[in-house]
Tab-separated table of C-alpha atoms in Angstrom:
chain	number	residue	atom	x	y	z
K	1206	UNK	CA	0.000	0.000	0.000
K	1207	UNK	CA	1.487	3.201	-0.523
K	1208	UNK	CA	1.987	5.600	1.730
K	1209	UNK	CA	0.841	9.384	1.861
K	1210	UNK	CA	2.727	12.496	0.871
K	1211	UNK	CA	1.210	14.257	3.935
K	1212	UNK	CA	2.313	13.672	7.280
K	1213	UNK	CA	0.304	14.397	10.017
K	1214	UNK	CA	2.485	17.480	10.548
K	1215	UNK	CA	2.188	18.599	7.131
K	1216	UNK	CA	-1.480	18.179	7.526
K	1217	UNK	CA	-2.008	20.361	11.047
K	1218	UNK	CA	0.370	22.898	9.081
K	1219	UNK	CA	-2.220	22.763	5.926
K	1220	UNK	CA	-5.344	22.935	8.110
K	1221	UNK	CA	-4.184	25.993	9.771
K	1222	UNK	CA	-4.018	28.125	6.461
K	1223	UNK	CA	-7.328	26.632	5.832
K	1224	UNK	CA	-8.898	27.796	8.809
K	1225	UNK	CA	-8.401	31.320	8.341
K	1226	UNK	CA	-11.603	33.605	8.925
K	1227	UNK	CA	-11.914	35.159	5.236
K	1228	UNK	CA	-12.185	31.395	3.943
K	1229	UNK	CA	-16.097	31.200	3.500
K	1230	UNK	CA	-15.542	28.724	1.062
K	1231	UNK	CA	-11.852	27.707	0.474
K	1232	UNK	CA	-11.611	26.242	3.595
K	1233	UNK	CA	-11.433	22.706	5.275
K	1234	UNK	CA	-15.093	21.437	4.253
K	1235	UNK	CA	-13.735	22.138	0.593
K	1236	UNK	CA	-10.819	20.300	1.184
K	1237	UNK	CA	-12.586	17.281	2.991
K	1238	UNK	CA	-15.160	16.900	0.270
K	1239	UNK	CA	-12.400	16.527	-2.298
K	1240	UNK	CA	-10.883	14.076	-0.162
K	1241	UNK	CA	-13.998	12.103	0.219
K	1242	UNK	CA	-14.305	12.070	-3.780
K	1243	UNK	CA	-10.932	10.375	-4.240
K	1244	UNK	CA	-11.818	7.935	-2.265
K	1245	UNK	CA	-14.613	7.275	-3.883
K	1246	UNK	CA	-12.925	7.154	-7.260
K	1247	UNK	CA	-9.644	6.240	-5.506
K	1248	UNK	CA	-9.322	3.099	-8.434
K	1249	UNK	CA	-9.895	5.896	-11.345
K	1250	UNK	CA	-6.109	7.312	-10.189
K	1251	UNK	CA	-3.057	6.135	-11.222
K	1252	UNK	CA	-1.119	8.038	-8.855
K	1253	UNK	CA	-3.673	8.746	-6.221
K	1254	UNK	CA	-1.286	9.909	-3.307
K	1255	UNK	CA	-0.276	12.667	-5.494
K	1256	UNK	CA	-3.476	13.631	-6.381
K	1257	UNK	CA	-4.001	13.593	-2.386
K	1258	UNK	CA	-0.940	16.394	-2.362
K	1259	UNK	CA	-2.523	18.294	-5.008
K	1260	UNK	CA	-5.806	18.951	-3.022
K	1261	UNK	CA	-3.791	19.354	0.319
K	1262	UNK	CA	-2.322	22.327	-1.570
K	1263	UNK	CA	-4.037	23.662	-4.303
K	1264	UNK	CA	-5.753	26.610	-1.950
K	1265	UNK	CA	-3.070	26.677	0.474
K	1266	UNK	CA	-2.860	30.328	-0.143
K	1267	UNK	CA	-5.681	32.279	-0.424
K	1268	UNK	CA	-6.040	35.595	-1.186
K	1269	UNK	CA	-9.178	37.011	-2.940
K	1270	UNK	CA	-7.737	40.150	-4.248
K	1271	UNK	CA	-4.587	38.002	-5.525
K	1272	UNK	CA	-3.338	36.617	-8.929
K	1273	UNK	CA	-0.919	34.076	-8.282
K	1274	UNK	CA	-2.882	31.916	-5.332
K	1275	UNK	CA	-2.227	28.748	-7.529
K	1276	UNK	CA	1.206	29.474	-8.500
K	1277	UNK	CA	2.138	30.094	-4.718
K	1278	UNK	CA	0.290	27.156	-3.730
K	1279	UNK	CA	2.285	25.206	-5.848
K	1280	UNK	CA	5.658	26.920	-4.687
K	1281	UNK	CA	4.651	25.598	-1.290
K	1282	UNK	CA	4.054	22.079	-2.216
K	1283	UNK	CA	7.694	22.285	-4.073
K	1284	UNK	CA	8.962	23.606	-0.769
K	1285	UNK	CA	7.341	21.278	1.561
K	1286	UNK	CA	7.126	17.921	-0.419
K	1287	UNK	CA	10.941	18.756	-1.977
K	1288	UNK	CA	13.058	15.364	-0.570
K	1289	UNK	CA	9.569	13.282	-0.008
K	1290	UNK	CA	8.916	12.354	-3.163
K	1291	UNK	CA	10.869	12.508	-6.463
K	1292	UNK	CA	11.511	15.380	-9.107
K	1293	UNK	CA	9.676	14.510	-11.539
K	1294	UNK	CA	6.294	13.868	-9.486
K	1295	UNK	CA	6.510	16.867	-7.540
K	1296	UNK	CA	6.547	18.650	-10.940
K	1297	UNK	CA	3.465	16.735	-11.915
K	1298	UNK	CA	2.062	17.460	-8.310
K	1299	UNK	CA	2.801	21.491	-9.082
K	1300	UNK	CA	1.631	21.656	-12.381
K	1301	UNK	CA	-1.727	20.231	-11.313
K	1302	UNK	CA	-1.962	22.437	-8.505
K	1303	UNK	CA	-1.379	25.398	-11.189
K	1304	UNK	CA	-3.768	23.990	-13.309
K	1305	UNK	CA	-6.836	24.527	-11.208
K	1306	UNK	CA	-6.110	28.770	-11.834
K	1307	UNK	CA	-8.040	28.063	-15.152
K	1308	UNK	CA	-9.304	24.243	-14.716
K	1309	UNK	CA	-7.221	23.365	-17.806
K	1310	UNK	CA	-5.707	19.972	-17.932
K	1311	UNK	CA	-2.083	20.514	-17.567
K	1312	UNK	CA	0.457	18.943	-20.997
K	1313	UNK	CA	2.101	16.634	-18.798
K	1314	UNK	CA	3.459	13.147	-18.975
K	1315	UNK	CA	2.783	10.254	-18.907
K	1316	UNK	CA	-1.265	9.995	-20.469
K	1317	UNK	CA	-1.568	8.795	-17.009
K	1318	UNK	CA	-0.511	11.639	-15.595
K	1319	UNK	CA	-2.805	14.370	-17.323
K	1320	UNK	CA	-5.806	11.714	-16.687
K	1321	UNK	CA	-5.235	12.050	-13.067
K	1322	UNK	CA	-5.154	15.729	-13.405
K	1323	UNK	CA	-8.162	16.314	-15.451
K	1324	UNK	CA	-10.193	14.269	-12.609
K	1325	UNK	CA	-8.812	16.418	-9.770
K	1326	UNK	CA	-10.026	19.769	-12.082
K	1327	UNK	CA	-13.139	17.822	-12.213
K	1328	UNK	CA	-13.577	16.729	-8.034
K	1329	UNK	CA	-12.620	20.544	-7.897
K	1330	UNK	CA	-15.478	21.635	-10.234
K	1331	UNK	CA	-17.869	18.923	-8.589
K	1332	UNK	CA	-19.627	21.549	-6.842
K	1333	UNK	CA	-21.433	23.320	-9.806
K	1334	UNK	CA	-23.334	19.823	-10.139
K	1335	UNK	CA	-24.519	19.845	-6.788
K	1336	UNK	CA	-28.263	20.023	-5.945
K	1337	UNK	CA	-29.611	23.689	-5.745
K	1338	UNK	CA	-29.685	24.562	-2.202
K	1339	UNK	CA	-25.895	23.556	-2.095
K	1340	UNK	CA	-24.875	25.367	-5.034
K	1341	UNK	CA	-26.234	28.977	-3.935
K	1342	UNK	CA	-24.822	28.192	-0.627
K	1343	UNK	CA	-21.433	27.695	-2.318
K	1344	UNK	CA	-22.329	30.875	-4.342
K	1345	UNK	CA	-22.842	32.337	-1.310
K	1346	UNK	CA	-20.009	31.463	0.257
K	1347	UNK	CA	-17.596	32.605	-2.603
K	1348	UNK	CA	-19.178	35.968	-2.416
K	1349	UNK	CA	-18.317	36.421	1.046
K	1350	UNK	CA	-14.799	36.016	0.165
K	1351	UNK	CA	-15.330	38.767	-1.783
K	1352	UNK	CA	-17.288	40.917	0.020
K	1353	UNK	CA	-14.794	44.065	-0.556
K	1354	UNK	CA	-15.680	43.949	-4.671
K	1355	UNK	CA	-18.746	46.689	-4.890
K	1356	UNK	CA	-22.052	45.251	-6.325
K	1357	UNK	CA	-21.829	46.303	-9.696
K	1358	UNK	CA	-18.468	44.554	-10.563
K	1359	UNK	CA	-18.991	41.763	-8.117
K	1360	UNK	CA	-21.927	41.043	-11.046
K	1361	UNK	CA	-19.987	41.406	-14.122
K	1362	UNK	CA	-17.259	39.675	-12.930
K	1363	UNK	CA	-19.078	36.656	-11.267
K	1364	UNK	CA	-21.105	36.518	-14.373
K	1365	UNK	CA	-18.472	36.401	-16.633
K	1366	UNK	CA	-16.867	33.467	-14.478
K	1367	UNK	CA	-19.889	31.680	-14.597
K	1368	UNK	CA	-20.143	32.116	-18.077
K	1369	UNK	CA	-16.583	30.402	-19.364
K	1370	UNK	CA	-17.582	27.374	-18.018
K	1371	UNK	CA	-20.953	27.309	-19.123
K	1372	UNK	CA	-19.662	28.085	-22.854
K	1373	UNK	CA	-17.389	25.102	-23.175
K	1374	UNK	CA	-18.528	22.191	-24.934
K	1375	UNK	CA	-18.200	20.071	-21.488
K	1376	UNK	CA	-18.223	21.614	-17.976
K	1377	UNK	CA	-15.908	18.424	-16.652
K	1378	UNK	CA	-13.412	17.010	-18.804
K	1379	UNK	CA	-14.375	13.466	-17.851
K	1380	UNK	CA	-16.739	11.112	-18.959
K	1381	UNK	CA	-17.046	10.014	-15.474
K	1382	UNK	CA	-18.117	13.765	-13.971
K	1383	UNK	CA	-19.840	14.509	-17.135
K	1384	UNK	CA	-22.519	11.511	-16.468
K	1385	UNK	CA	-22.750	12.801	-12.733
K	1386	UNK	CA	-22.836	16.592	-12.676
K	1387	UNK	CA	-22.941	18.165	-16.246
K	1388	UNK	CA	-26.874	18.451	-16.747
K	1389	UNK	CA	-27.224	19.979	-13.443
K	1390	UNK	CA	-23.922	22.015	-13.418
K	1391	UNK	CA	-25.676	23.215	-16.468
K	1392	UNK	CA	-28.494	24.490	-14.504
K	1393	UNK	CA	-27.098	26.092	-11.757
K	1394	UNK	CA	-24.990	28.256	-13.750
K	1395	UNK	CA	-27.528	28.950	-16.042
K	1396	UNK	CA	-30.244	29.758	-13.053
K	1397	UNK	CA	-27.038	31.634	-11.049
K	1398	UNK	CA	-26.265	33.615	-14.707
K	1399	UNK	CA	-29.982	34.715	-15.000
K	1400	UNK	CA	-30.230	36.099	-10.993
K	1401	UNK	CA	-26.615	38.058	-11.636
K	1402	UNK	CA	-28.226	39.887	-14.813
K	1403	UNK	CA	-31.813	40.404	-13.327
K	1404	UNK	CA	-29.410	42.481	-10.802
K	1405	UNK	CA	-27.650	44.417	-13.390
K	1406	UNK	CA	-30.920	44.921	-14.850
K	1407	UNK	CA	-29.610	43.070	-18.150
């Protein structure tokens, strides 16, 4: 059996940064649900310890009026997991945790590799296919973070978001995510879309 990146250090270190007040959403429950999920599709991974790392870190820092939240995440995980594990997986582990910044499956190898990734964007996405009630309380929740953005471009800008992903051809990258959470991702946005632009007056 093979043995986690995290040590139980590591993981009271992690939890800390998590627990921070302004976290409304990027927080523990976040990181426990994604946990939970690759469990639950633990077989689908081919390297499912470092996709374990990769949600540890991916919102290790967290900053809502920052740009670079994944690309510091990932210098963390470099910094932390540097001597645990090898070079070339820790570069896998860093360029999935940069990945989630846009939710675009990384070009990394092996095939293996960029399959494990694109299910991690999708656990990470999971929560746009939720059922209502838990989607607007995520919605919620993200606004909170960003409670300093005024009204008006807290609208255009959350719409916009929302937007991208309802545009592409598939929310989840997937076929596995796609059969679970695409129609009602779908929704959501769509229903969460129509509210932002009722308030713009749109």
């Amino acid at each position: 059996m093979s043995t986690s990146l995290i040590a139980q250090e590591l993981k009271a270190e992690l939890s800390a940064l998590y627990a921070a007040e302004d976290r409304h959403y990027h927080g523990m429950a976040h990181i426990k649900a994604l946990l939970g999920l690759l469990e639950e599709y633990r077989s689908s991974f081919s390297d499912p310890e470092a996709i374990e790392a990769v949600i540890w870190f991916h919102d290790a820092i967290y900053d809502s009026r920052a740009k670079d939240n994944e690309a510091r995440s990932a210098d963390l995980a470099r910094d932390k997991l540097a001597g645990i594990t090898g070079a070339e997986r820790l570069d896998r582990i860093a360029l999935t945790i940069e990945a989630t910044a846009t939710h675009t499956v990384p070009r990394i190898e092996p095939e293996t590799a960029r399959r494990d990734a694109a299910l991690l964007l999708d656990m990470d996405l999971s929560i746009l296919g939720t059922a209502p009630e838990t989607f607007d309380a995520y919605e919620a929740a993200v606004r909170r973070e960003y409670a300093w953005v005024e009204e008006p471009l807290w609208v255009a800008g959350r719409g916009n978001v929302l937007k991208t992903f309802l545009e592409r051809e598939h929310i989840f990258h997937t076929e596995i995510f796609r059969s679970r959470f695409e129609r009602q991702a779908r929704e959501n946005l769509r229903r969460s879309i129509d509210a932002l632009e009722a308030q713009s007056g749109n």
